[in-house]
Amino acid sequence: MLAKRDPRSDRFNLSLMHTPISRRTALRSLAGAAAVAALPRSQAAESAPKAAKPAASGSIRQSVCKWCFKDIQLDPFVATAKEIGLESVELLNPEDFPILKKYGLSCAMVSNPTGKTPQGVTVGPIRKAFNRVEHHDTLVALYEKRMGEVADAGFENVICFSGDREGMADEKGLENCAAGLKRIMALAEKRRVNVVMELLNSKVNHKDYMCDHTAWGVELAKRIGSERFKLLYDIYHMQIMEGDVIRTIQENHQYIGHYHTAGNPGRNEFEPQDQQELNYPPIMRAIKATGFKGFVGQEFLPKRDPIASLRAAVKLCAV
């Protein structure tokens, strides 16, 4: 059932159903190297230190959002993601797919298409999307093309958004989003592509965004009634809007097709020493316990060396 309306506003009451090296050390190291050199070749190979393994992502499949690392070119970034042990670099467009293929990586979440309506409105981005019927014809054409590109590349997910309220009631937004998205579900099912709407906070980052509570997104998924429509549960955004992250995941996991990470407050690194409130290892264990087979995408904004931060995040989430 849809959550009850809060009589104090036109919003839903969305409480979920919600050292320095010493001389002695240096000499010891030189002696060790000399000893290895004196061994037969086969024994020397066995005695040589093994190359460090990449930070595997454990049973949680991990991805990374490229936009957070904008100062690094795509090709070297994908190469580094591969070395770290990631399976995907996401929120990319079809023109970026050849670089992913070069390194054997996937795009776990393909970016949204954008285009102009006959009235000249750019639709597809976060603010102008499916909650207005005047956008639907353009969005349907854009998403039909994008779903073909996603399927042809062998990928599975494309992101979508609700759009901003701009005075629209949440119930009307549900009706409009469901009507528009139902128009592309048959193709999504045929091409085996998931259309995934992101849950974003409207308190800090995306003022007025409509799909800002899990309950609203879940109700939309129920109205659409297709296994090819899912939610992108952004842990950072939903911590801001409603908290209670683990219970929310446990109760609504069947509607969630993808996850994003970041620390709160600040949307930065999230190791415990970074002074933020989300504890990611138990969150990852909760996701794993639901039987989730999709991806968790790292989407934090690094404050220090970006690759060192990415390695640390991947390690922390490897449960």
Tab-separated table of C-alpha atoms in Angstrom:
chain	number	residue	atom	x	y	z
A	1	MET	CA	0.000	0.000	0.000
A	2	LEU	CA	1.094	3.574	-0.637
A	3	ALA	CA	2.121	5.495	2.474
A	4	LYS	CA	-0.509	7.836	3.949
A	5	ARG	CA	-0.491	11.499	3.158
A	6	ASP	CA	0.860	13.781	5.856
A	7	PRO	CA	-2.026	16.226	6.546
A	8	ARG	CA	0.428	19.010	7.264
A	9	SER	CA	1.729	19.073	3.703
A	10	ASP	CA	1.225	17.709	0.206
A	11	ARG	CA	4.056	15.238	0.797
A	12	PHE	CA	3.750	11.604	1.725
A	13	ASN	CA	4.372	10.476	5.284
A	14	LEU	CA	7.183	8.216	4.158
A	15	SER	CA	8.169	6.435	7.309
A	16	LEU	CA	8.968	3.152	5.714
A	17	MET	CA	6.952	0.140	5.584
A	18	HIS	CA	10.750	2.935	5.890
A	19	THR	CA	61.304	5.051	9.155
A	20	PRO	CA	63.930	5.683	8.000
A	21	ILE	CA	65.821	2.463	7.209
A	22	SER	CA	68.705	1.605	9.540
A	23	ARG	CA	72.118	0.512	8.237
A	24	ARG	CA	71.594	-2.914	9.825
A	25	THR	CA	68.256	-3.319	8.016
A	26	ALA	CA	69.812	-2.341	4.700
A	27	LEU	CA	72.662	-4.832	5.109
A	28	ARG	CA	70.223	-7.573	6.049
A	29	SER	CA	68.189	-6.864	2.905
A	30	LEU	CA	71.308	-6.961	0.705
A	31	ALA	CA	72.382	-10.257	2.245
A	32	GLY	CA	68.958	-11.724	1.562
A	33	ALA	CA	69.047	-10.613	-2.070
A	34	ALA	CA	72.494	-12.116	-2.530
A	35	ALA	CA	71.324	-15.413	-1.094
A	36	VAL	CA	68.418	-15.564	-3.529
A	37	ALA	CA	70.739	-14.755	-6.428
A	38	ALA	CA	72.981	-17.687	-5.477
A	39	LEU	CA	70.125	-20.193	-5.693
A	40	PRO	CA	69.388	-22.208	-8.833
A	41	ARG	CA	66.924	-20.410	-11.085
A	42	SER	CA	63.912	-22.536	-10.121
A	43	GLN	CA	64.543	-22.102	-6.412
A	44	ALA	CA	65.167	-18.395	-6.871
A	45	ALA	CA	61.805	-18.019	-8.549
A	46	GLU	CA	60.098	-19.786	-5.670
A	47	SER	CA	61.946	-17.603	-3.138
A	48	ALA	CA	61.163	-14.322	-4.889
A	49	PRO	CA	58.370	-12.233	-3.338
A	50	LYS	CA	55.037	-12.682	-5.056
A	51	ALA	CA	53.308	-9.744	-6.727
A	52	ALA	CA	50.576	-8.237	-4.632
A	53	LYS	CA	47.105	-9.360	-5.594
A	54	PRO	CA	44.503	-6.718	-6.449
A	55	ALA	CA	42.003	-5.737	-3.787
A	56	ALA	CA	39.333	-8.244	-4.725
A	57	SER	CA	35.767	-7.189	-4.212
A	58	GLY	CA	34.790	-10.365	-2.360
A	59	SER	CA	31.339	-11.770	-3.006
A	60	ILE	CA	29.977	-8.238	-3.429
A	61	ARG	CA	30.443	-7.240	-7.063
A	62	GLN	CA	31.924	-3.762	-7.126
A	63	SER	CA	31.939	-0.948	-9.655
A	64	VAL	CA	33.052	2.690	-9.638
A	65	CYS	CA	31.460	5.847	-11.001
A	66	LYS	CA	33.877	7.629	-13.326
A	67	TRP	CA	32.437	11.116	-12.792
A	68	CYS	CA	33.842	11.187	-9.242
A	69	PHE	CA	37.388	10.903	-10.652
A	70	LYS	CA	37.134	13.565	-13.345
A	71	ASP	CA	40.836	14.508	-13.295
A	72	ILE	CA	41.878	11.049	-14.531
A	73	GLN	CA	41.467	10.146	-18.186
A	74	LEU	CA	39.119	7.257	-18.907
A	75	ASP	CA	41.626	4.778	-20.376
A	76	PRO	CA	44.127	4.857	-17.500
A	77	PHE	CA	41.268	4.957	-15.012
A	78	VAL	CA	39.701	1.802	-16.441
A	79	ALA	CA	43.126	0.122	-16.428
A	80	THR	CA	43.549	1.014	-12.756
A	81	ALA	CA	40.047	-0.186	-11.885
A	82	LYS	CA	40.916	-3.505	-13.512
A	83	GLU	CA	44.146	-3.746	-11.509
A	84	ILE	CA	42.337	-2.997	-8.260
A	85	GLY	CA	39.946	-5.855	-8.940
A	86	LEU	CA	36.784	-4.020	-9.970
A	87	GLU	CA	34.463	-5.537	-12.547
A	88	SER	CA	32.953	-2.317	-13.867
A	89	VAL	CA	33.286	1.408	-14.455
A	90	GLU	CA	29.842	2.969	-14.634
A	91	LEU	CA	27.744	5.972	-15.582
A	92	LEU	CA	29.373	5.979	-18.991
A	93	ASN	CA	27.885	6.467	-22.461
A	94	PRO	CA	27.994	4.118	-25.465
A	95	GLU	CA	30.958	5.945	-26.992
A	96	ASP	CA	32.983	4.868	-23.934
A	97	PHE	CA	32.194	1.165	-24.273
A	98	PRO	CA	35.207	0.282	-26.476
A	99	ILE	CA	37.612	1.295	-23.688
A	100	LEU	CA	35.744	-0.927	-21.239
A	101	LYS	CA	35.888	-3.814	-23.708
A	102	LYS	CA	39.621	-3.236	-24.154
A	103	TYR	CA	40.172	-4.071	-20.493
A	104	GLY	CA	37.430	-6.668	-20.147
A	105	LEU	CA	35.265	-4.562	-17.849
A	106	SER	CA	31.540	-3.930	-17.955
A	107	CYS	CA	29.394	-0.849	-17.403
A	108	ALA	CA	27.180	-1.873	-14.499
A	109	MET	CA	24.999	1.229	-14.883
A	110	VAL	CA	24.857	3.033	-18.220
A	111	SER	CA	24.179	6.771	-18.215
A	112	ASN	CA	20.793	8.249	-19.047
A	113	PRO	CA	20.172	9.500	-22.582
A	114	THR	CA	19.206	13.142	-23.057
A	115	GLY	CA	17.442	15.039	-25.809
A	116	LYS	CA	15.121	17.932	-26.561
A	117	THR	CA	11.359	17.864	-26.744
A	118	PRO	CA	9.599	19.644	-29.652
A	119	GLN	CA	9.249	22.582	-27.270
A	120	GLY	CA	13.021	22.730	-26.796
A	121	VAL	CA	13.151	21.336	-23.247
A	122	THR	CA	16.150	19.101	-22.530
A	123	VAL	CA	14.841	15.929	-20.910
A	124	GLY	CA	16.517	12.860	-19.462
A	125	PRO	CA	18.689	14.492	-16.779
A	126	ILE	CA	17.761	14.481	-13.097
A	127	ARG	CA	15.492	17.524	-13.082
A	128	LYS	CA	13.418	16.928	-16.235
A	129	ALA	CA	12.267	13.369	-16.618
A	130	PHE	CA	9.368	10.919	-16.338
A	131	ASN	CA	7.059	12.740	-13.926
A	132	ARG	CA	5.700	14.972	-16.690
A	133	VAL	CA	3.611	13.528	-19.501
A	134	GLU	CA	4.806	16.192	-21.955
A	135	HIS	CA	8.267	14.615	-21.721
A	136	HIS	CA	7.158	11.054	-22.406
A	137	ASP	CA	7.266	10.866	-26.204
A	138	THR	CA	10.824	12.179	-26.294
A	139	LEU	CA	11.944	10.042	-23.359
A	140	VAL	CA	10.442	6.878	-24.833
A	141	ALA	CA	12.347	7.381	-28.097
A	142	LEU	CA	15.569	8.166	-26.226
A	143	TYR	CA	15.307	5.143	-23.955
A	144	GLU	CA	14.354	2.743	-26.731
A	145	LYS	CA	17.560	3.694	-28.538
A	146	ARG	CA	19.649	3.552	-25.354
A	147	MET	CA	18.280	0.155	-24.334
A	148	GLY	CA	19.320	-1.208	-27.717
A	149	GLU	CA	22.844	0.150	-27.221
A	150	VAL	CA	23.018	-1.348	-23.731
A	151	ALA	CA	21.785	-4.759	-24.860
A	152	ASP	CA	24.031	-4.842	-27.935
A	153	ALA	CA	27.052	-4.185	-25.687
A	154	GLY	CA	26.086	-7.053	-23.409
A	155	PHE	CA	25.290	-4.794	-20.445
A	156	GLU	CA	22.161	-4.845	-18.314
A	157	ASN	CA	21.251	-1.543	-16.644
A	158	VAL	CA	20.412	2.001	-17.689
A	159	ILE	CA	19.667	4.747	-15.190
A	160	CYS	CA	16.601	6.974	-15.166
A	161	PHE	CA	15.170	9.729	-12.976
A	162	SER	CA	11.809	11.004	-11.806
A	163	GLY	CA	12.386	14.714	-12.339
A	164	ASP	CA	11.733	17.565	-9.888
A	165	ARG	CA	8.355	18.257	-8.303
A	166	GLU	CA	8.011	21.903	-9.354
A	167	GLY	CA	4.758	22.035	-7.399
A	168	MET	CA	3.470	18.644	-8.530
A	169	ALA	CA	1.913	16.372	-5.898
A	170	ASP	CA	3.754	13.108	-5.260
A	171	GLU	CA	0.683	11.037	-6.173
A	172	LYS	CA	0.435	12.744	-9.562
A	173	GLY	CA	4.143	12.158	-10.084
A	174	LEU	CA	3.634	8.469	-9.401
A	175	GLU	CA	0.844	8.299	-11.954
A	176	ASN	CA	2.893	10.100	-14.591
A	177	CYS	CA	6.108	8.159	-14.028
A	178	ALA	CA	4.261	4.852	-14.137
A	179	ALA	CA	2.481	5.789	-17.368
A	180	GLY	CA	5.684	6.836	-19.108
A	181	LEU	CA	7.849	3.977	-17.925
A	182	LYS	CA	5.241	1.332	-18.772
A	183	ARG	CA	5.638	2.391	-22.403
A	184	ILE	CA	9.216	1.078	-22.493
A	185	MET	CA	8.890	-2.021	-20.313
A	186	ALA	CA	7.965	-4.392	-23.139
A	187	LEU	CA	11.193	-3.524	-24.943
A	188	ALA	CA	13.145	-3.695	-21.686
A	189	GLU	CA	11.814	-7.198	-21.111
A	190	LYS	CA	12.515	-8.244	-24.689
A	191	ARG	CA	16.095	-6.913	-24.665
A	192	ARG	CA	16.682	-8.005	-21.049
A	193	VAL	CA	17.652	-4.522	-19.909
A	194	ASN	CA	16.796	-3.082	-16.492
A	195	VAL	CA	15.572	0.500	-16.283
A	196	VAL	CA	16.722	1.704	-12.867
A	197	MET	CA	15.454	4.866	-11.166
A	198	GLU	CA	17.818	6.474	-8.681
A	199	LEU	CA	16.731	7.520	-5.204
A	200	LEU	CA	18.326	10.921	-4.466
A	201	ASN	CA	18.139	13.280	-1.517
A	202	SER	CA	16.170	16.494	-1.926
A	203	LYS	CA	17.556	18.009	1.285
A	204	VAL	CA	21.191	18.720	0.369
A	205	ASN	CA	22.110	17.868	-3.216
A	206	HIS	CA	19.004	17.716	-5.381
A	207	LYS	CA	16.454	20.173	-4.076
A	208	ASP	CA	12.887	19.342	-5.135
A	209	TYR	CA	13.711	15.928	-6.638
A	210	MET	CA	10.632	13.725	-6.476
A	211	CYS	CA	11.991	10.177	-6.057
A	212	ASP	CA	13.548	11.039	-2.707
A	213	HIS	CA	12.176	8.316	-0.423
A	214	THR	CA	12.337	4.553	-0.747
A	215	ALA	CA	8.595	4.155	-0.153
A	216	TRP	CA	7.768	6.360	-3.142
A	217	GLY	CA	10.132	4.377	-5.368
A	218	VAL	CA	8.760	1.059	-4.156
A	219	GLU	CA	5.210	2.170	-4.863
A	220	LEU	CA	6.267	3.177	-8.369
A	221	ALA	CA	7.830	-0.244	-8.923
A	222	LYS	CA	4.611	-1.925	-7.785
A	223	ARG	CA	2.521	0.150	-10.178
A	224	ILE	CA	4.818	-0.609	-13.126
A	225	GLY	CA	4.772	-4.302	-12.278
A	226	SER	CA	7.816	-5.374	-14.304
A	227	GLU	CA	10.911	-7.223	-13.114
A	228	ARG	CA	12.831	-4.970	-15.496
A	229	PHE	CA	12.108	-1.848	-13.458
A	230	LYS	CA	14.269	-1.463	-10.354
A	231	LEU	CA	15.519	1.171	-7.928
A	232	LEU	CA	19.035	2.429	-7.446
A	233	TYR	CA	19.387	2.659	-3.679
A	234	ASP	CA	22.035	5.304	-3.035
A	235	ILE	CA	23.142	4.729	0.545
A	236	TYR	CA	24.483	8.257	0.976
A	237	HIS	CA	21.334	9.913	-0.323
A	238	MET	CA	18.954	7.750	1.660
A	239	GLN	CA	20.935	8.187	4.859
A	240	ILE	CA	20.245	11.905	4.497
A	241	MET	CA	16.541	11.482	3.764
A	242	GLU	CA	15.451	8.651	6.030
A	243	GLY	CA	18.314	6.749	7.702
A	244	ASP	CA	17.591	3.213	8.948
A	245	VAL	CA	19.592	1.948	5.981
A	246	ILE	CA	19.994	-1.722	6.862
A	247	ARG	CA	16.340	-2.292	7.768
A	248	THR	CA	15.236	-0.479	4.620
A	249	ILE	CA	17.440	-2.727	2.487
A	250	GLN	CA	16.184	-5.851	4.246
A	251	GLU	CA	12.527	-4.912	3.748
A	252	ASN	CA	12.747	-3.629	0.160
A	253	HIS	CA	15.638	-5.509	-1.452
A	254	GLN	CA	13.419	-7.150	-4.065
A	255	TYR	CA	12.856	-3.740	-5.645
A	256	ILE	CA	16.542	-2.715	-5.624
A	257	GLY	CA	18.731	-3.395	-8.645
A	258	HIS	CA	21.856	-1.401	-7.794
A	259	TYR	CA	23.569	0.398	-4.904
A	260	HIS	CA	25.827	3.445	-4.600
A	261	THR	CA	28.180	4.407	-1.771
A	262	ALA	CA	29.619	7.567	-0.203
A	263	GLY	CA	30.330	8.894	3.260
A	264	ASN	CA	27.931	11.207	5.060
A	265	PRO	CA	28.227	14.044	5.785
A	266	GLY	CA	30.305	15.291	2.875
A	267	ARG	CA	29.967	12.523	0.259
A	268	ASN	CA	33.653	11.695	0.675
A	269	GLU	CA	35.717	8.722	1.843
A	270	PHE	CA	34.064	6.498	4.401
A	271	GLU	CA	36.690	4.652	6.405
A	272	PRO	CA	35.944	4.944	10.138
A	273	GLN	CA	38.704	7.498	10.699
A	274	ASP	CA	37.089	9.871	8.213
A	275	GLN	CA	34.608	11.096	10.812
A	276	GLN	CA	31.366	10.172	9.116
A	277	GLU	CA	28.291	8.277	10.196
A	278	LEU	CA	27.807	5.355	7.808
A	279	ASN	CA	29.386	2.035	8.769
A	280	TYR	CA	29.825	0.240	5.473
A	281	PRO	CA	30.951	-3.321	6.365
A	282	PRO	CA	27.663	-4.217	8.106
A	283	ILE	CA	25.716	-2.493	5.339
A	284	MET	CA	27.529	-4.632	2.776
A	285	ARG	CA	26.866	-7.745	4.838
A	286	ALA	CA	23.177	-6.861	4.922
A	287	ILE	CA	23.143	-6.469	1.132
A	288	LYS	CA	24.940	-9.793	0.734
A	289	ALA	CA	22.476	-11.522	3.063
A	290	THR	CA	19.572	-10.583	0.775
A	291	GLY	CA	21.116	-12.702	-1.996
A	292	PHE	CA	21.844	-9.636	-4.139
A	293	LYS	CA	23.703	-10.552	-7.336
A	294	GLY	CA	24.103	-7.075	-8.842
A	295	PHE	CA	26.673	-4.335	-8.312
A	296	VAL	CA	27.613	-1.852	-5.626
A	297	GLY	CA	29.051	1.263	-7.270
A	298	GLN	CA	31.595	3.425	-5.429
A	299	GLU	CA	30.370	7.008	-5.857
A	300	PHE	CA	32.271	9.109	-3.323
A	301	LEU	CA	34.252	12.292	-3.992
A	302	PRO	CA	37.849	11.689	-2.863
A	303	LYS	CA	39.506	14.363	-0.723
A	304	ARG	CA	42.995	12.843	-0.838
A	305	ASP	CA	44.863	10.688	-3.371
A	306	PRO	CA	41.910	9.382	-5.401
A	307	ILE	CA	43.265	5.943	-6.257
A	308	ALA	CA	44.417	5.289	-2.686
A	309	SER	CA	40.945	6.240	-1.523
A	310	LEU	CA	39.324	3.977	-4.106
A	311	ARG	CA	41.481	1.041	-3.033
A	312	ALA	CA	40.517	1.620	0.603
A	313	ALA	CA	36.808	1.804	-0.241
A	314	VAL	CA	36.896	-1.379	-2.305
A	315	LYS	CA	38.705	-3.213	0.504
A	316	LEU	CA	36.252	-1.981	3.126
A	317	CYS	CA	33.260	-3.150	1.074
A	318	ALA	CA	34.732	-6.572	0.245
A	319	VAL	CA	32.669	-8.783	2.538
